């Protein structure tokens, strides 16, 4: 089975009953699923279709730009030659895939075209998509899933500069884990930015979770010690800790984060279980620069990439993982509470190439009919 056909079988509905329906209809369908009216296998299939729809909707801007440029490229260059590969490099760089990643990808495509004797550019469509997944999924030793303990307290540190959506991401993470039945608490460790504590408290009230805080200007490490002690005493499952993002002074930030980790480990020796860096996808290469800078001052275990629905430069996902060795663990695909989605390479590629998946499937089916 071809790669694009496998994506379609995984993500696209077997009928048109789910896509485009209003939220109330989808909610009633979800209630029916909860009542046990269908099998677990059917529920998992339905759930995957919904995830695929979220990624498709959230990556619409990137998909339209990328696919339009790929289609124009294929129309302009019919033959696979060096001019085509140079033009493809420009398209990928404009999508913020990252220079090093683009060079690696196009070199592999050159090799693939040579060994398979591919002479027409249209025959490289699927290979382009497949190679993007392969490049992202390299370094399999990097954990892609979030490290939440089955028993005991899980501590998540969240770092990032001001304005990237850090507080909103914390609120949405809290909502996600509370919906899963976990006892969640928040720690307001960004004590220096005006309004940061009150913003986190608003999110705590909205989601329905407790927020541990002190006055503005307090020692962040003291806040964290109080928070992790309270979380353990109250039997919390997840503690999500906000921190300051004063990247302009790396030395101070490094010392502060180091101190925070030490006081947390006095209560939970194996913590923090995750250190998530929040980046704004709309800033493109600037987000990559921020990731490099934060990697220098702290151990970043994963990326939360916000506002992916608001940019046409979704290629930054590939650059972050391939060039920095940091997996993207969550992506922001909209404004709703449940629009912060766990990341997977296949979900991302489907969202980026959903229309191409459908078009390619029609071609494949047509070829199979001709053979018969």
PDB file of C-alpha atoms in Angstrom, residues 143-307:
ATOM      1  CA  UNK A 143      10.657  10.332  23.620  1.00  0.00           C
ATOM      2  CA  UNK A 144       7.739  11.732  21.605  1.00  0.00           C
ATOM      3  CA  UNK A 145       5.071  11.302  24.278  1.00  0.00           C
ATOM      4  CA  UNK A 146       4.672  13.352  27.439  1.00  0.00           C
ATOM      5  CA  UNK A 147       6.159  11.771  30.571  1.00  0.00           C
ATOM      6  CA  UNK A 148       3.225  11.511  32.983  1.00  0.00           C
ATOM      7  CA  UNK A 149       3.667   9.103  35.887  1.00  0.00           C
ATOM      8  CA  UNK A 150       1.063   6.401  36.403  1.00  0.00           C
ATOM      9  CA  UNK A 151       1.435   6.743  40.157  1.00  0.00           C
ATOM     10  CA  UNK A 152       2.556   9.745  42.174  1.00  0.00           C
ATOM     11  CA  UNK A 153       3.090  13.375  41.266  1.00  0.00           C
ATOM     12  CA  UNK A 154       4.238  14.436  37.780  1.00  0.00           C
ATOM     13  CA  UNK A 155       5.931  17.854  37.654  1.00  0.00           C
ATOM     14  CA  UNK A 156       6.020  19.785  34.366  1.00  0.00           C
ATOM     15  CA  UNK A 157       8.193  22.909  34.059  1.00  0.00           C
ATOM     16  CA  UNK A 158       7.100  25.335  31.326  1.00  0.00           C
ATOM     17  CA  UNK A 159       9.559  27.894  29.930  1.00  0.00           C
ATOM     18  CA  UNK A 160       9.384  30.446  27.133  1.00  0.00           C
ATOM     19  CA  UNK A 161       9.674  34.163  26.437  1.00  0.00           C
ATOM     20  CA  UNK A 162       6.801  36.586  26.958  1.00  0.00           C
ATOM     21  CA  UNK A 163       4.112  36.685  24.279  1.00  0.00           C
ATOM     22  CA  UNK A 164       4.471  33.163  22.887  1.00  0.00           C
ATOM     23  CA  UNK A 165       1.303  31.834  24.536  1.00  0.00           C
ATOM     24  CA  UNK A 166       2.939  30.265  27.600  1.00  0.00           C
ATOM     25  CA  UNK A 167       0.132  30.982  30.083  1.00  0.00           C
ATOM     26  CA  UNK A 168      -2.557  29.917  27.621  1.00  0.00           C
ATOM     27  CA  UNK A 169      -0.682  26.676  26.921  1.00  0.00           C
ATOM     28  CA  UNK A 170      -0.454  25.948  30.641  1.00  0.00           C
ATOM     29  CA  UNK A 171      -4.193  26.510  30.992  1.00  0.00           C
ATOM     30  CA  UNK A 172      -4.959  24.194  28.074  1.00  0.00           C
ATOM     31  CA  UNK A 173      -2.604  21.511  29.415  1.00  0.00           C
ATOM     32  CA  UNK A 174      -4.362  21.752  32.778  1.00  0.00           C
ATOM     33  CA  UNK A 175      -7.719  21.360  31.014  1.00  0.00           C
ATOM     34  CA  UNK A 176      -6.460  18.321  29.078  1.00  0.00           C
ATOM     35  CA  UNK A 177      -5.253  16.456  32.151  1.00  0.00           C
ATOM     36  CA  UNK A 178      -8.295  17.396  34.219  1.00  0.00           C
ATOM     37  CA  UNK A 179     -10.532  16.033  31.439  1.00  0.00           C
ATOM     38  CA  UNK A 180      -8.572  12.801  31.728  1.00  0.00           C
ATOM     39  CA  UNK A 181      -9.609  12.595  35.376  1.00  0.00           C
ATOM     40  CA  UNK A 182      -6.347  13.790  36.907  1.00  0.00           C
ATOM     41  CA  UNK A 183      -5.991  16.061  39.928  1.00  0.00           C
ATOM     42  CA  UNK A 184      -4.137  19.065  38.496  1.00  0.00           C
ATOM     43  CA  UNK A 185      -2.497  22.079  40.168  1.00  0.00           C
ATOM     44  CA  UNK A 186      -0.628  25.108  38.804  1.00  0.00           C
ATOM     45  CA  UNK A 187       2.373  27.015  40.177  1.00  0.00           C
ATOM     46  CA  UNK A 188       2.734  30.735  39.388  1.00  0.00           C
ATOM     47  CA  UNK A 189       6.520  30.918  39.160  1.00  0.00           C
ATOM     48  CA  UNK A 190       6.691  33.858  36.721  1.00  0.00           C
ATOM     49  CA  UNK A 191       6.785  36.385  39.548  1.00  0.00           C
ATOM     50  CA  UNK A 192       8.540  39.217  37.703  1.00  0.00           C
ATOM     51  CA  UNK A 193       6.265  39.875  34.716  1.00  0.00           C
ATOM     52  CA  UNK A 194       3.424  42.221  35.557  1.00  0.00           C
ATOM     53  CA  UNK A 195       0.101  40.422  35.365  1.00  0.00           C
ATOM     54  CA  UNK A 196       1.561  36.917  34.951  1.00  0.00           C
ATOM     55  CA  UNK A 197       0.242  35.662  38.298  1.00  0.00           C
ATOM     56  CA  UNK A 198      -3.261  37.089  37.809  1.00  0.00           C
ATOM     57  CA  UNK A 199      -3.426  35.645  34.274  1.00  0.00           C
ATOM     58  CA  UNK A 200      -2.571  32.182  35.568  1.00  0.00           C
ATOM     59  CA  UNK A 201      -5.185  32.519  38.326  1.00  0.00           C
ATOM     60  CA  UNK A 202      -7.815  33.387  35.709  1.00  0.00           C
ATOM     61  CA  UNK A 203      -6.915  30.220  33.820  1.00  0.00           C
ATOM     62  CA  UNK A 204      -7.042  28.250  37.063  1.00  0.00           C
ATOM     63  CA  UNK A 205     -10.587  29.491  37.724  1.00  0.00           C
ATOM     64  CA  UNK A 206     -11.630  28.839  34.133  1.00  0.00           C
ATOM     65  CA  UNK A 207     -10.352  25.266  34.147  1.00  0.00           C
ATOM     66  CA  UNK A 208     -11.206  24.593  37.785  1.00  0.00           C
ATOM     67  CA  UNK A 209      -7.766  23.878  39.246  1.00  0.00           C
ATOM     68  CA  UNK A 210      -5.880  25.335  42.227  1.00  0.00           C
ATOM     69  CA  UNK A 211      -3.052  27.829  41.669  1.00  0.00           C
ATOM     70  CA  UNK A 212      -0.233  28.211  44.190  1.00  0.00           C
ATOM     71  CA  UNK A 213       1.228  31.722  44.142  1.00  0.00           C
ATOM     72  CA  UNK A 214       2.951  34.443  46.159  1.00  0.00           C
ATOM     73  CA  UNK A 215       3.198  38.192  45.674  1.00  0.00           C
ATOM     74  CA  UNK A 216       4.762  39.709  42.557  1.00  0.00           C
ATOM     75  CA  UNK A 217       8.544  39.913  42.875  1.00  0.00           C
ATOM     76  CA  UNK A 218       8.771  36.872  45.154  1.00  0.00           C
ATOM     77  CA  UNK A 219      11.537  34.311  44.760  1.00  0.00           C
ATOM     78  CA  UNK A 220      10.313  31.852  42.050  1.00  0.00           C
ATOM     79  CA  UNK A 221      12.101  28.971  43.775  1.00  0.00           C
ATOM     80  CA  UNK A 222      10.167  29.649  46.987  1.00  0.00           C
ATOM     81  CA  UNK A 223       6.905  29.560  45.034  1.00  0.00           C
ATOM     82  CA  UNK A 224       7.890  26.226  43.471  1.00  0.00           C
ATOM     83  CA  UNK A 225       8.792  24.718  46.826  1.00  0.00           C
ATOM     84  CA  UNK A 226       5.409  25.735  48.260  1.00  0.00           C
ATOM     85  CA  UNK A 227       3.621  24.447  45.149  1.00  0.00           C
ATOM     86  CA  UNK A 228       5.278  21.033  44.955  1.00  0.00           C
ATOM     87  CA  UNK A 229       4.875  20.542  48.721  1.00  0.00           C
ATOM     88  CA  UNK A 230       1.168  21.448  48.503  1.00  0.00           C
ATOM     89  CA  UNK A 231       0.668  19.253  45.424  1.00  0.00           C
ATOM     90  CA  UNK A 232       2.187  16.256  47.160  1.00  0.00           C
ATOM     91  CA  UNK A 233       0.218  16.882  50.361  1.00  0.00           C
ATOM     92  CA  UNK A 234      -3.086  17.150  48.449  1.00  0.00           C
ATOM     93  CA  UNK A 235      -2.409  14.049  46.373  1.00  0.00           C
ATOM     94  CA  UNK A 236      -2.212  15.887  43.048  1.00  0.00           C
ATOM     95  CA  UNK A 237      -1.373  13.910  39.919  1.00  0.00           C
ATOM     96  CA  UNK A 238       0.064  16.742  37.825  1.00  0.00           C
ATOM     97  CA  UNK A 239       1.720  20.028  38.804  1.00  0.00           C
ATOM     98  CA  UNK A 240       2.350  22.449  35.936  1.00  0.00           C
ATOM     99  CA  UNK A 241       4.868  25.176  36.797  1.00  0.00           C
ATOM    100  CA  UNK A 242       5.055  28.549  35.046  1.00  0.00           C
ATOM    101  CA  UNK A 243       8.509  30.175  34.966  1.00  0.00           C
ATOM    102  CA  UNK A 244       9.990  33.484  33.888  1.00  0.00           C
ATOM    103  CA  UNK A 245      11.256  33.821  30.330  1.00  0.00           C
ATOM    104  CA  UNK A 246      13.926  36.503  30.651  1.00  0.00           C
ATOM    105  CA  UNK A 247      16.070  35.159  27.851  1.00  0.00           C
ATOM    106  CA  UNK A 248      17.892  38.474  27.406  1.00  0.00           C
ATOM    107  CA  UNK A 249      19.898  37.609  30.513  1.00  0.00           C
ATOM    108  CA  UNK A 250      20.854  33.964  30.003  1.00  0.00           C
ATOM    109  CA  UNK A 251      23.054  33.785  33.094  1.00  0.00           C
ATOM    110  CA  UNK A 252      20.271  34.853  35.458  1.00  0.00           C
ATOM    111  CA  UNK A 253      17.754  32.567  33.752  1.00  0.00           C
ATOM    112  CA  UNK A 254      20.096  29.587  33.976  1.00  0.00           C
ATOM    113  CA  UNK A 255      20.688  30.208  37.696  1.00  0.00           C
ATOM    114  CA  UNK A 256      16.991  30.670  38.358  1.00  0.00           C
ATOM    115  CA  UNK A 257      15.955  27.465  36.560  1.00  0.00           C
ATOM    116  CA  UNK A 258      18.740  25.532  38.267  1.00  0.00           C
ATOM    117  CA  UNK A 259      17.583  26.770  41.677  1.00  0.00           C
ATOM    118  CA  UNK A 260      13.956  25.886  40.845  1.00  0.00           C
ATOM    119  CA  UNK A 261      14.924  22.331  39.923  1.00  0.00           C
ATOM    120  CA  UNK A 262      16.907  21.880  43.142  1.00  0.00           C
ATOM    121  CA  UNK A 263      14.039  22.936  45.411  1.00  0.00           C
ATOM    122  CA  UNK A 264      11.548  20.765  43.481  1.00  0.00           C
ATOM    123  CA  UNK A 265      13.865  17.768  43.822  1.00  0.00           C
ATOM    124  CA  UNK A 266      13.934  18.185  47.600  1.00  0.00           C
ATOM    125  CA  UNK A 267      10.286  17.085  47.560  1.00  0.00           C
ATOM    126  CA  UNK A 268      10.169  14.924  44.395  1.00  0.00           C
ATOM    127  CA  UNK A 269      13.729  13.713  43.664  1.00  0.00           C
ATOM    128  CA  UNK A 270      13.027  12.534  40.097  1.00  0.00           C
ATOM    129  CA  UNK A 271      11.298  15.783  39.059  1.00  0.00           C
ATOM    130  CA  UNK A 272      10.824  17.663  36.817  1.00  0.00           C
ATOM    131  CA  UNK A 273       9.454  14.933  34.587  1.00  0.00           C
ATOM    132  CA  UNK A 274       9.145  17.324  31.645  1.00  0.00           C
ATOM    133  CA  UNK A 275      10.653  20.704  30.759  1.00  0.00           C
ATOM    134  CA  UNK A 276       8.526  22.105  27.963  1.00  0.00           C
ATOM    135  CA  UNK A 277       9.566  25.102  25.881  1.00  0.00           C
ATOM    136  CA  UNK A 278       6.693  27.147  24.419  1.00  0.00           C
ATOM    137  CA  UNK A 279       7.362  28.671  20.985  1.00  0.00           C
ATOM    138  CA  UNK A 280       5.188  30.819  18.723  1.00  0.00           C
ATOM    139  CA  UNK A 281       5.002  29.178  15.266  1.00  0.00           C
ATOM    140  CA  UNK A 282       4.144  32.495  13.600  1.00  0.00           C
ATOM    141  CA  UNK A 283       7.644  33.817  14.362  1.00  0.00           C
ATOM    142  CA  UNK A 284       9.280  31.224  12.082  1.00  0.00           C
ATOM    143  CA  UNK A 285      13.062  31.208  12.272  1.00  0.00           C
ATOM    144  CA  UNK A 286      12.960  33.394  15.383  1.00  0.00           C
ATOM    145  CA  UNK A 287      11.292  30.463  17.164  1.00  0.00           C
ATOM    146  CA  UNK A 288      14.195  28.269  16.081  1.00  0.00           C
ATOM    147  CA  UNK A 289      16.644  30.819  17.505  1.00  0.00           C
ATOM    148  CA  UNK A 290      14.743  30.874  20.813  1.00  0.00           C
ATOM    149  CA  UNK A 291      14.851  27.081  20.985  1.00  0.00           C
ATOM    150  CA  UNK A 292      18.625  27.140  20.455  1.00  0.00           C
ATOM    151  CA  UNK A 293      19.050  29.753  23.197  1.00  0.00           C
ATOM    152  CA  UNK A 294      16.892  27.908  25.742  1.00  0.00           C
ATOM    153  CA  UNK A 295      18.659  24.644  24.965  1.00  0.00           C
ATOM    154  CA  UNK A 296      21.878  26.359  26.067  1.00  0.00           C
ATOM    155  CA  UNK A 297      20.502  27.315  29.489  1.00  0.00           C
ATOM    156  CA  UNK A 298      18.278  24.364  30.453  1.00  0.00           C
ATOM    157  CA  UNK A 299      17.343  20.785  29.599  1.00  0.00           C
ATOM    158  CA  UNK A 300      14.405  21.065  27.215  1.00  0.00           C
ATOM    159  CA  UNK A 301      12.564  17.748  26.858  1.00  0.00           C
ATOM    160  CA  UNK A 302       9.934  18.925  24.380  1.00  0.00           C
ATOM    161  CA  UNK A 303       8.348  21.801  22.492  1.00  0.00           C
ATOM    162  CA  UNK A 304       4.849  23.263  22.724  1.00  0.00           C
ATOM    163  CA  UNK A 305       4.374  24.994  19.358  1.00  0.00           C
ATOM    164  CA  UNK A 306       1.545  27.508  19.616  1.00  0.00           C
ATOM    165  CA  UNK A 307      -0.463  29.363  16.950  1.00  0.00           C
TER     166      UNK A 307
END
